XYZ file of C-alpha atoms in Angstrom:
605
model
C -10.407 21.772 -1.104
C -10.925 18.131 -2.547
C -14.291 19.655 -3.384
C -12.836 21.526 -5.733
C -10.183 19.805 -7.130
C -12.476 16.883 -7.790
C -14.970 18.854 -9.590
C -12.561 20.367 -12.136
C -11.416 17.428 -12.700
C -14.849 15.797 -13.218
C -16.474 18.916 -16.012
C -12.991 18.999 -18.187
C -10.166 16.599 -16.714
C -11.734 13.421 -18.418
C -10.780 14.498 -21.317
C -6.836 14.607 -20.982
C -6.461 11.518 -19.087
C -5.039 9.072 -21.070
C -4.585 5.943 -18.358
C -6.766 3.592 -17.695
C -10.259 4.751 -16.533
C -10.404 4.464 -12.798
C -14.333 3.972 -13.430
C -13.707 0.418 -15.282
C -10.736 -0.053 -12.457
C -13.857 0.440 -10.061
C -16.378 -1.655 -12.031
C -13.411 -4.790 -12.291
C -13.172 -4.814 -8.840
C -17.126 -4.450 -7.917
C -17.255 -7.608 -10.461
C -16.667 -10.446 -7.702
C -19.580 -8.853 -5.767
C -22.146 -7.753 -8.817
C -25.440 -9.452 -7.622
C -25.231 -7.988 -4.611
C -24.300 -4.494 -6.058
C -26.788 -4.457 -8.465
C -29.610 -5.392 -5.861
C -27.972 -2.306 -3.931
C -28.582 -0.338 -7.292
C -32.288 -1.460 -7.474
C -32.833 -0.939 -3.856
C -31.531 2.722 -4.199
C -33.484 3.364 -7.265
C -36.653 2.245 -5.763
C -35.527 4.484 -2.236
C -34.947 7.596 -4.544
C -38.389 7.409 -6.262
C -40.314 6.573 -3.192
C -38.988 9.674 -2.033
C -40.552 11.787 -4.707
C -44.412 10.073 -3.354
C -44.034 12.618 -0.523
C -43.754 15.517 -3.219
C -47.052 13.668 -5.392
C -49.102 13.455 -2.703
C -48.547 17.634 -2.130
C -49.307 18.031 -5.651
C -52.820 15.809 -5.179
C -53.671 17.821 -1.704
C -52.984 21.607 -3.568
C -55.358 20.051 -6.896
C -57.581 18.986 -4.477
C -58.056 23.090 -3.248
C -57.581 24.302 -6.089
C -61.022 22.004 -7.979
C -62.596 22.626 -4.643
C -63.272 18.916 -3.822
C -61.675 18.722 -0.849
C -62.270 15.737 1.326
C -60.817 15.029 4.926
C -60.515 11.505 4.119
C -58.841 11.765 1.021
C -56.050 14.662 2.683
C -55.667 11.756 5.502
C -55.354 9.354 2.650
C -52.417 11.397 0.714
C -50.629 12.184 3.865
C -50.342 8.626 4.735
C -49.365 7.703 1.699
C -46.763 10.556 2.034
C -45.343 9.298 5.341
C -45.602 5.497 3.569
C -43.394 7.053 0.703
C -40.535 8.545 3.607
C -40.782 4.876 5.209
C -40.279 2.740 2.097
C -37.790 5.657 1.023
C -35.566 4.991 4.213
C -36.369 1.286 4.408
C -34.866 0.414 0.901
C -32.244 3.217 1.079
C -30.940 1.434 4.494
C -31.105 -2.096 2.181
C -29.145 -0.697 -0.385
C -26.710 0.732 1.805
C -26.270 -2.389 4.267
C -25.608 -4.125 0.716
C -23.118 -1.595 -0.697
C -20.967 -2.169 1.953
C -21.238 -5.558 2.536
C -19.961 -6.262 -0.900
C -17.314 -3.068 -0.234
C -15.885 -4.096 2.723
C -15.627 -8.105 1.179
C -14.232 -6.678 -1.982
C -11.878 -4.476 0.260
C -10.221 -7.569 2.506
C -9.870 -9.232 -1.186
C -8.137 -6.344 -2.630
C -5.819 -6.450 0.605
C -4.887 -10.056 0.220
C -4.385 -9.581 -3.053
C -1.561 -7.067 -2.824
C -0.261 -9.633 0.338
C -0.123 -12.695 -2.550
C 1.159 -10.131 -5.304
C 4.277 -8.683 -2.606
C 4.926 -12.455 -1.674
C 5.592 -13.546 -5.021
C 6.759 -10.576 -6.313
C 10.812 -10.308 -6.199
C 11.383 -9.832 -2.663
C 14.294 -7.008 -3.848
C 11.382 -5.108 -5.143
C 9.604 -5.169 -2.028
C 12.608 -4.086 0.396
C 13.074 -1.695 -1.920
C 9.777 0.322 -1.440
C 9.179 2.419 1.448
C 7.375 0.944 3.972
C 5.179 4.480 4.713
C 4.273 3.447 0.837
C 3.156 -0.128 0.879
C 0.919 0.848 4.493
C -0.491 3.431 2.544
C -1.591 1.522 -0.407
C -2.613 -1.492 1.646
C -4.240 0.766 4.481
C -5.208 4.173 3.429
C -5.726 4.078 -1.025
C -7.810 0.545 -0.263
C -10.261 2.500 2.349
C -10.711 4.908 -0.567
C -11.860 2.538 -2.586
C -14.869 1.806 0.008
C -16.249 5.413 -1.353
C -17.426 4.338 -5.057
C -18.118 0.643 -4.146
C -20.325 1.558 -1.262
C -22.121 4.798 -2.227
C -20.802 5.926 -5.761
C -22.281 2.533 -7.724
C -25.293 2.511 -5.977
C -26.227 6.058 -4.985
C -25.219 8.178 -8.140
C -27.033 6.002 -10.335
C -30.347 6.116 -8.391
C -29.648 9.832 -8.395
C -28.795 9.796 -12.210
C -31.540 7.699 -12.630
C -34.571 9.642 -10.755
C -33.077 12.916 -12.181
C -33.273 11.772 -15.719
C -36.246 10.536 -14.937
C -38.210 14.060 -13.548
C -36.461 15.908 -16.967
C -38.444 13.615 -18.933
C -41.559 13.673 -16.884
C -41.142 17.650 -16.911
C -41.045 17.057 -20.888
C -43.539 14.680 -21.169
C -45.939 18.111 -18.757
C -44.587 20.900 -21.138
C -41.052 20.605 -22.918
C -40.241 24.293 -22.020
C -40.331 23.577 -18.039
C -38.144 20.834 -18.459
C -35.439 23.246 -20.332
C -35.983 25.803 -17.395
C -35.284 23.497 -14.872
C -32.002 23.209 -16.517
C -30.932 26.490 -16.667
C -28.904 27.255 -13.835
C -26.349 24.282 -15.380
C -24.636 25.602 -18.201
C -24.515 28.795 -16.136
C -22.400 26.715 -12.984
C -21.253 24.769 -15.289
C -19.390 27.987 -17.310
C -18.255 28.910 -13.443
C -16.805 25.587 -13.075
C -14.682 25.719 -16.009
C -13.014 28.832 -15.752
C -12.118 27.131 -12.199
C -10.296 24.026 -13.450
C -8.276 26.617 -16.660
C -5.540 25.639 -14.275
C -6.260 21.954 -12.596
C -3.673 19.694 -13.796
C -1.141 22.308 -12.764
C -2.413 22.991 -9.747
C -3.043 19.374 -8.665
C 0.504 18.331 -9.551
C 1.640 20.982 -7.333
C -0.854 20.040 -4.701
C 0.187 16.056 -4.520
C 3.678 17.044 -4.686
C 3.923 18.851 -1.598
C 1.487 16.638 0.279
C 3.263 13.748 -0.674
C 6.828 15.792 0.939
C 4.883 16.950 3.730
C 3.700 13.249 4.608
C 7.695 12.444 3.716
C 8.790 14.544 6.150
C 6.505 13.962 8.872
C 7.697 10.230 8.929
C 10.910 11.140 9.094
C 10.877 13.474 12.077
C 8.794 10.557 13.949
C 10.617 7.822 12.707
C 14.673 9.693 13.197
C 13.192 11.350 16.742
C 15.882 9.217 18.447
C 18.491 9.857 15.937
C 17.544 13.663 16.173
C 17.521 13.813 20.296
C 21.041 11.904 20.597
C 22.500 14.362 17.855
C 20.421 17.784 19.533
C 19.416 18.567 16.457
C 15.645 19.088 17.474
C 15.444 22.410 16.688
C 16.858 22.230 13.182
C 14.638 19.050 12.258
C 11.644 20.555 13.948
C 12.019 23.854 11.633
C 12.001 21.605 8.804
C 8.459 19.698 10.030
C 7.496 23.819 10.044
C 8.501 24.957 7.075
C 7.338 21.653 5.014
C 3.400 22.382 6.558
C 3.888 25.744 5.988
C 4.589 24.977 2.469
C 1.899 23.126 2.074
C -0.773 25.367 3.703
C 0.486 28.095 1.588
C 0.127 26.159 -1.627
C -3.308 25.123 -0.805
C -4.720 28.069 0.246
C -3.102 30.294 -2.448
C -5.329 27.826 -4.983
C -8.243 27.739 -2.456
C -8.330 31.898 -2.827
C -7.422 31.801 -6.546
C -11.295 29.853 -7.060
C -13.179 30.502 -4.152
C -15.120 32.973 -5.381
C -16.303 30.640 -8.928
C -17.065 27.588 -6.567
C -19.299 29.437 -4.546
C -20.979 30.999 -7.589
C -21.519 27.426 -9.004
C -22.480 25.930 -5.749
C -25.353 28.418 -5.235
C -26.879 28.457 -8.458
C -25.943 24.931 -9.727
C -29.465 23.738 -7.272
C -31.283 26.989 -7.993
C -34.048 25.663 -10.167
C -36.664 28.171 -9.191
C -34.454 30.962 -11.284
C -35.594 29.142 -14.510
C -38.579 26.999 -13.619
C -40.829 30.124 -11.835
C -40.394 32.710 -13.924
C -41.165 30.605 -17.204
C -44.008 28.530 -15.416
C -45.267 31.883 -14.002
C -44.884 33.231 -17.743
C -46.659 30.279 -19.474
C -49.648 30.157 -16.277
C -50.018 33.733 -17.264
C -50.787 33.123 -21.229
C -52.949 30.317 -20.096
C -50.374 27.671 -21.630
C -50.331 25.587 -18.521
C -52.904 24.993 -15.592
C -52.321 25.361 -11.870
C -51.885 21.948 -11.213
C -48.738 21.238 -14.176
C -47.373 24.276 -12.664
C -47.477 23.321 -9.010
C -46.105 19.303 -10.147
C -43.309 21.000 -11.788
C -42.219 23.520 -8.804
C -42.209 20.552 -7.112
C -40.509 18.177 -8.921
C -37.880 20.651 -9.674
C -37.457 21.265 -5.846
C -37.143 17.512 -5.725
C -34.411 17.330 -7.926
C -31.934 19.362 -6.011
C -31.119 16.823 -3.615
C -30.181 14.355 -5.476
C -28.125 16.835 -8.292
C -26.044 18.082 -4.901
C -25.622 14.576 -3.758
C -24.164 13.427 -6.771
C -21.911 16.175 -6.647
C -20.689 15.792 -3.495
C -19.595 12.400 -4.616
C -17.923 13.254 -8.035
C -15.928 16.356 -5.364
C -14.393 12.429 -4.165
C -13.742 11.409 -7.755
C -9.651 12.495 -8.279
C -8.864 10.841 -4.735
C -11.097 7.660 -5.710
C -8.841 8.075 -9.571
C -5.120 7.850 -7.208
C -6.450 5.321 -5.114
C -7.337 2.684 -7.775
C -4.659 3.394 -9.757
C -2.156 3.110 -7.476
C -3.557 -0.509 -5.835
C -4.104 -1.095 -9.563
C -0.506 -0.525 -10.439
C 0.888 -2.525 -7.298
C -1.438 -5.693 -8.379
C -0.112 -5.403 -11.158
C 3.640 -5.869 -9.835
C 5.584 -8.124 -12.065
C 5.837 -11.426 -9.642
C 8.693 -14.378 -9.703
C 7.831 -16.919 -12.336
C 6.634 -20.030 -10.062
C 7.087 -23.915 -11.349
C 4.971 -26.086 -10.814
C 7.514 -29.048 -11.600
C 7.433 -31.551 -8.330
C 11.294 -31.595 -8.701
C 13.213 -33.857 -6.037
C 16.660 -31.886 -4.983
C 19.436 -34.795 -4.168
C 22.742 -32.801 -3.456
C 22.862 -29.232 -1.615
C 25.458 -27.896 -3.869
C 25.212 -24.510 -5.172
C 26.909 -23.671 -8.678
C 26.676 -19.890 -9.434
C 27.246 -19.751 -13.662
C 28.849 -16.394 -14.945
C 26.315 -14.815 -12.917
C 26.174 -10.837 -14.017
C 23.373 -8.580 -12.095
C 22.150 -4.978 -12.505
C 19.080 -3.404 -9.944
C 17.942 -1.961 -12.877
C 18.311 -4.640 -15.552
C 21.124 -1.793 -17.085
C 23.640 -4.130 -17.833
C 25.835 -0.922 -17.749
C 25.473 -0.188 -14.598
C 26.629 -3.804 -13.031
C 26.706 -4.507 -9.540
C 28.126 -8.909 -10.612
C 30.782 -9.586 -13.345
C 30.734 -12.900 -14.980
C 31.114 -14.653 -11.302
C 31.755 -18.321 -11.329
C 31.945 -20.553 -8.345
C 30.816 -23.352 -6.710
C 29.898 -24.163 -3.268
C 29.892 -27.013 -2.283
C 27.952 -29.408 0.114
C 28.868 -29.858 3.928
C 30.794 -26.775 3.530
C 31.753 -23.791 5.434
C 31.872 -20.512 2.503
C 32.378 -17.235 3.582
C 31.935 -14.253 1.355
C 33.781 -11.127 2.089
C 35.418 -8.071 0.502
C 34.739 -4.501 0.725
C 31.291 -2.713 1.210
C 29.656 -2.275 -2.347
C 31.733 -5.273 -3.579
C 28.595 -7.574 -4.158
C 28.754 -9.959 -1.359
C 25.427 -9.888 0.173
C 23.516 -9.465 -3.906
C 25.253 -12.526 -4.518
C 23.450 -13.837 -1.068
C 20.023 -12.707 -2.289
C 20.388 -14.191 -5.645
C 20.656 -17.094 -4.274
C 17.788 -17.372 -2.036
C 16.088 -15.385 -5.312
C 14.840 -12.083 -4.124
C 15.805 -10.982 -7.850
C 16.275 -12.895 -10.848
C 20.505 -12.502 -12.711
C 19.969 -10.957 -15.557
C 22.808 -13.031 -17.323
C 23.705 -16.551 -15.956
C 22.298 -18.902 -13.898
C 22.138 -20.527 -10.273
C 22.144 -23.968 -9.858
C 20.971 -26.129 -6.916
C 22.139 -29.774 -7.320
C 22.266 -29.078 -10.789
C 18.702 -27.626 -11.191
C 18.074 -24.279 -12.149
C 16.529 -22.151 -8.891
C 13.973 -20.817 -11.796
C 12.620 -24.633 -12.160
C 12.508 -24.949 -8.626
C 9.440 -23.586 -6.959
C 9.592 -20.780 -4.765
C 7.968 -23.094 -1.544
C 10.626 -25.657 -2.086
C 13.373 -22.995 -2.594
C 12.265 -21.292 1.030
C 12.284 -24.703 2.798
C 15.858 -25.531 1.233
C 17.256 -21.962 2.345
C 17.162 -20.267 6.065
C 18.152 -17.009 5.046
C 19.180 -14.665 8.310
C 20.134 -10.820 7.973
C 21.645 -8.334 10.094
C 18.115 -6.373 9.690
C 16.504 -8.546 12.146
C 12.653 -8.656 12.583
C 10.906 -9.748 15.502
C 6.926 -10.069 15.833
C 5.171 -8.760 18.496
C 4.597 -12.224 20.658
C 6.710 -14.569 23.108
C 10.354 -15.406 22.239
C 9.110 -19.190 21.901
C 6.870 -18.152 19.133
C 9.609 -15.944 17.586
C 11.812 -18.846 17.575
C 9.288 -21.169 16.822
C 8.589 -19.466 13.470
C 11.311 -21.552 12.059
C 9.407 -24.356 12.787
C 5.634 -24.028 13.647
C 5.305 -28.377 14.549
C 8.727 -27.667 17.212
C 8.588 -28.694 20.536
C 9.100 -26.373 23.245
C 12.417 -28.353 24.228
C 13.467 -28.715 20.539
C 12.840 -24.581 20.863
C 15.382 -25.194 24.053
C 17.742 -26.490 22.212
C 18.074 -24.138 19.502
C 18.362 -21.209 21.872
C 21.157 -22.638 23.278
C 23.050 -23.596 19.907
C 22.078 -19.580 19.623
C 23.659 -18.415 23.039
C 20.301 -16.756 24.317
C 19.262 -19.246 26.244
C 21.102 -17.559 28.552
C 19.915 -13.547 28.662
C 16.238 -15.299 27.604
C 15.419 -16.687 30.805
C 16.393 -13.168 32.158
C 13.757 -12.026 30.884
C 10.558 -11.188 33.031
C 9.053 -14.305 31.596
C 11.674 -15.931 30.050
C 10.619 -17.682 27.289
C 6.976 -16.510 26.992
C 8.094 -12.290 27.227
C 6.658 -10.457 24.662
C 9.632 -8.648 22.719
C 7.315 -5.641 21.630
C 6.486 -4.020 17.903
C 9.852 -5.297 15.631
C 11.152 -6.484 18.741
C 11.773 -2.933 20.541
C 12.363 -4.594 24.304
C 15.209 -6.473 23.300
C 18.634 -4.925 22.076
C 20.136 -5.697 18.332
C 22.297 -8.414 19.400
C 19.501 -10.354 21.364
C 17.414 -10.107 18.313
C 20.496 -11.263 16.268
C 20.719 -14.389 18.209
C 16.721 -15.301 18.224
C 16.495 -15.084 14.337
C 19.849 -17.608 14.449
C 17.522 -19.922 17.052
C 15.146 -19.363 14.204
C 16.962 -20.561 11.457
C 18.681 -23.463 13.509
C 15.252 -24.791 14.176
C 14.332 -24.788 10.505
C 17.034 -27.096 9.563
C 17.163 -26.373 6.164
C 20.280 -27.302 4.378
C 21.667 -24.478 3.036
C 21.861 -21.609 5.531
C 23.333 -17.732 4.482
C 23.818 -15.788 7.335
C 24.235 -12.176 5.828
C 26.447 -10.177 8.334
C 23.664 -11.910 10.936
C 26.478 -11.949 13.756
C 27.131 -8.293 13.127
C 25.726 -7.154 16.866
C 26.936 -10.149 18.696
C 28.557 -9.371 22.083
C 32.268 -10.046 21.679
C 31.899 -12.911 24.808
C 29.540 -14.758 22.614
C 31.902 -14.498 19.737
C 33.790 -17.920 20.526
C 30.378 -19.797 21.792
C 28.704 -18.823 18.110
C 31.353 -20.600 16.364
C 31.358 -23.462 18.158
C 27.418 -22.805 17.296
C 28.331 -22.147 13.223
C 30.999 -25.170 13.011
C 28.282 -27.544 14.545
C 25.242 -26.435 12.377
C 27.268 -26.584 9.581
C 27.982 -30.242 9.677
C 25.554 -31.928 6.979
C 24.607 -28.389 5.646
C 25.943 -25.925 3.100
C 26.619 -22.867 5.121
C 27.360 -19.746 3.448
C 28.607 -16.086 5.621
C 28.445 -12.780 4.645
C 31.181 -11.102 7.539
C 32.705 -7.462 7.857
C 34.315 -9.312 11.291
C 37.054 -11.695 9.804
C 37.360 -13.407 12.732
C 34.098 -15.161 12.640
C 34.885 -16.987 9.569
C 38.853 -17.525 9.535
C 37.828 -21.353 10.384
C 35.669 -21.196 6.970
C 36.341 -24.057 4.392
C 36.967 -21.370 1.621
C 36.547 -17.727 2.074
C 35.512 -16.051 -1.695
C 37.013 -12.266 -1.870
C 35.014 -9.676 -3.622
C 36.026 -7.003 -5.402
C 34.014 -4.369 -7.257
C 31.637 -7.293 -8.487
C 34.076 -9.675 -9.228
C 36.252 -12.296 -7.727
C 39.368 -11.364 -6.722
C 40.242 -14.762 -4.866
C 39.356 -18.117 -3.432
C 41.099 -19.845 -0.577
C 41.499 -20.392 3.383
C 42.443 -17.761 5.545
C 45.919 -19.210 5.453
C 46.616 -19.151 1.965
C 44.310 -15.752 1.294
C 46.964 -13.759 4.052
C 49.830 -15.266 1.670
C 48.221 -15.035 -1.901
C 45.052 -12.121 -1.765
C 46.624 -8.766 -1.007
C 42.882 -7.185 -0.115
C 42.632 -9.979 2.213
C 45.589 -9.613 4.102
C 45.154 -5.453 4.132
C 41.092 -6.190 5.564
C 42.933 -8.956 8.019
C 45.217 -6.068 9.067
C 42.593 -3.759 9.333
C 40.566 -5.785 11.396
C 42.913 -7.551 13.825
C 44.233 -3.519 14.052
C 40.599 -2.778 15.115
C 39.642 -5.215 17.401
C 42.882 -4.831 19.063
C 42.616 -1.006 19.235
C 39.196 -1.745 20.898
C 40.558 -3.424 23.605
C 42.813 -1.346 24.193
C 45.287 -3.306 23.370
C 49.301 -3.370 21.373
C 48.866 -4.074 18.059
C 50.171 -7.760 17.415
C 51.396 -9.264 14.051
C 49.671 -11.659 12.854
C 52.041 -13.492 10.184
């Protein structure tokens, strides 16, 4: 099928696209590697034409019969100079290929850290906000296309371009009219073609959409399988994996039968050369217009043309998946990224002053998500952040440790402007922990030791016990050095929980946010982590994000949300006397934990 879509798009698509050529994409990328491409190039050429010696020497051997001179040495001669054309044919062509994907594969591991250094200074928002089946298949899958024109496109279509250009005006320079016959079958495939792609961009719309909602729905049913088993709703998830490839075979092959029958009529006569070359060579041998030998060269050399015309179109049948490819990679290097400075700018004083800060995800000041917030906090302090869900509590978190830019306002640390700070001495200033916890696929130590890569294994100690996991770590099978598996799979969500806190205590930065990061903590721990919280907070500005009240009633001022703005500042004390929202959420969650312990409801005034 990509056969066909490709080549439609090829004869008559050109001509409506109206983004950026995917050819010059191609060429901008093969730039870092040219020398060796174009030696590829060469080396192809000269593979291509050593391949027509084979059909020469033929030529000689039949003029030899045909003037009656023939000589056993000089048939031995032009059939060793046929097998020396095969050899130097395969020997360059195996150069030129060994080159083409040299430079591919080098240009490839480029492209890929490329995208890694555009997504790690691009606004980390914009990265969490794109699926991850996206970004692995951009990095993974559209980069591996782009091996197809750097390794064998460049290098191979213009050899073949070159040597068939090269026989039409050879057949010219023999007898003009040959030349034309040879090309006779193309307008002919060519008019098959077009009345094939009448209906491309259509179709190919159609076609991408439901692939990329099959490939959507595929993920899902692997990725929710758990979700789907607990819930016994396998039968009514599985009839949706059904019906979305039965949608898509049925699209395909409804366009597959709509042009089968003009692709195959192309296909056969598009190489057919003998329908035009024999009976006009026969017609001009005939009339005496052209002499055994011309005609025999030119039988030939239009027989050697046809590999090389069905070679090149079995690459262009590649062209609209090559076109995606680089244009999507294209588009993703082209990511707007985080302005970085470059000042050397020496940050005295931890305090964080947040100037009537207003946000929108969309840069739609309409459609706020912050309202003119103003507040401070303040060094060697305890801030918690709270309020309902959707109120703004964990933007205002991110913002901070810029994953976006505020589109009104501005965020000062010690008085400097996060924007004039750069983004390596903004990371080490800020440990950052979230209740989406990530885990790599090595020993707790190393998890932990992420926070620090110069630690010492008892300075890793230590922080897993200011954690509480030293405890349920050595556990473990092997304690400190167990592998935790892909994202951290062998261990539950409040284990992880605690390692990423052992992470960030290791780091020492001093300002640590911990957004809803004690959200899966076991209720026994609850006491031990804020004896944990109160002591890493001593010399550090130490901002919470909590749902769980109770974690942060001991906070030096608690900050209440509401719909993107303040609604009040205080302790716990005076919030339960002066912040109605605060004392209903108090309520709420004193009325919850108590109801979880199956316990009477006590008042807590």
């Amino acid at each position: 099928m990509n056969k066909i879509m490709v080549l439609f798009y090829f004869l008559g698509g050109v001509a409506v696209m109206k983004k950026k050529s995917w050819i010059k994409i191609a060429l901008s990328f093969a730039v870092q590697c040219k020398w060796k491409i174009l030696l590829s190039v060469i080396c192809a050429i000269i593979g291509v034409f050593a391949g027509i010696v084979p059909y020469w020497c033929a030529y000689k051997i039949i003029e030899l019969f045909v003037n009656g001179s023939i000589s056993l040495n000089q048939i031995a001669y032009y059939c060793l100079a046929a097998v020396s054309g095969y050899a130097v044919r395969y020997l360059f062509h195996g150069i030129s290929t060994t080159l083409s994907h040299l430079s591919a594969y080098n240009i490839l591991e480029n492209i890929r850290l490329s995208l890694a250094r555009t997504f790690v200074k691009a606004p980390l928002g914009y990265v969490m906000g794109e699926s991850v089946g996206k970004l692995k298949s951009i990095i993974v899958d559209r980069v591996e296309t782009i091996e197809l024109p750097l390794a064998h496109v460049i290098p191979e279509c213009i050899s073949n371009i070159t040597l068939s250009i090269s026989v039409f005006a050879y057949l010219t320079f023999i007898d003009w009219r040959m030349a034309l016959a040879m090309l006779i079958t193309v307008p002919i495939a060519g008019t098959s073609y077009m009345i094939m792609m009448k209906n491309f961009n259509s179709e190919y719309a159609k076609y991408m959409e439901t692939s990329n909602y099959v490939n959507s729905v595929i993920v899902e049913y692997v990725e929710g399988i758990e979700v789907i088993k607990a819930f016994n709703q396998s039968t009514t998830s599985y009839n949706k994996f059904v019906n979305a490839i039965k949608t898509f075979r049925n699209s395909t092959l409804a366009w597959y039968k709509s042009v089968w029958k003009y692709m195959n009529f192309g296909n056969s006569v598009l190489p057919s050369t003998f329908l035009g070359v024999l009976p006009i060579g026969l017609i001009l041998y005939v009339n005496g217009q052209i002499s055994p030998q011309n005609l025999v060269i030119c039988l030939i050399l239009s027989l050697g043309v046809v590999g090389p015309m069905m070679n090149f179109t079995n690459y262009i049948n590649e062209a609209k998946a090559i076109e995606y490819a680089l244009h999507d990679v294209s588009n993703e290097l082209e990511t707007p990224v985080l302005s970085d400075s470059e000042k050397d700018i020496e940050i005295k004083d931890n305090t964080i002053e947040l100037k009537n800060i207003s946000f929108s995800y969309d840069g739609n000041l309409d459609n706020k998500v912050l309202s003119d917030i103003d507040c401070i906090f303040k060094k060697n302090e305890f801030t918690a952040l709270v309020g309902p869900s959707g109120s703004g509590k964990s933007t205002i978190a991110r913002l901070i440790a810029r994953f976006w830019d505020t589109n009104e306002g501005s965020i000062l640390i010690g008085g400097v402007d996060i924007r004039d700070i750069s983004i390596s001495k903004l990371n080490e200033l800020i440990s950052f922990v979230t209740q989406d916890t990530y885990l790599f696929n090595c020993s707790v130590k190393e998890n932990i030791r992420l926070g620090n890569p110069d630690a010492s294994d008892t300075e890793v100690f230590n922080a897993a016990k200011l954690a509480c996991c030293d405890e349920f770590i050595k556990e473990l099978e092997s304690g400190y050095d167990t592998v935790v598996g892909n994202a951290g799979n062998k261990l539950s969500g409040g284990e992880k929980q605690r390692i990423s806190i052992a992470r960030m205590i290791l780091k020492n930065s001093p300002i640590v946010i911990l957004d809803e990061a004690t959200a899966f903590t076991d209720p026994e721990n609850e006491s031990k982590l804020q004896q944990s919280l109160s002591a890493l907070s001593k010399g550090k500005l130490l901002l919470v994000i909590a749902h769980r009240l109770s974690t942060i009633k001991n906070a030096d001022k608690i900050i209440v949300l509401n719909n993107g703005k303040i609604e009040n500042m205080g302790t716990h004390e005076e919030l339960l006397q002066n912040c109605e929202l605060y004392h209903d959420m108090w309520l709420s969650h004193i009325g919850a934990k108590n109801w979880s312990a199956n316990s009477k409801r006590k008042e807590v005034l």
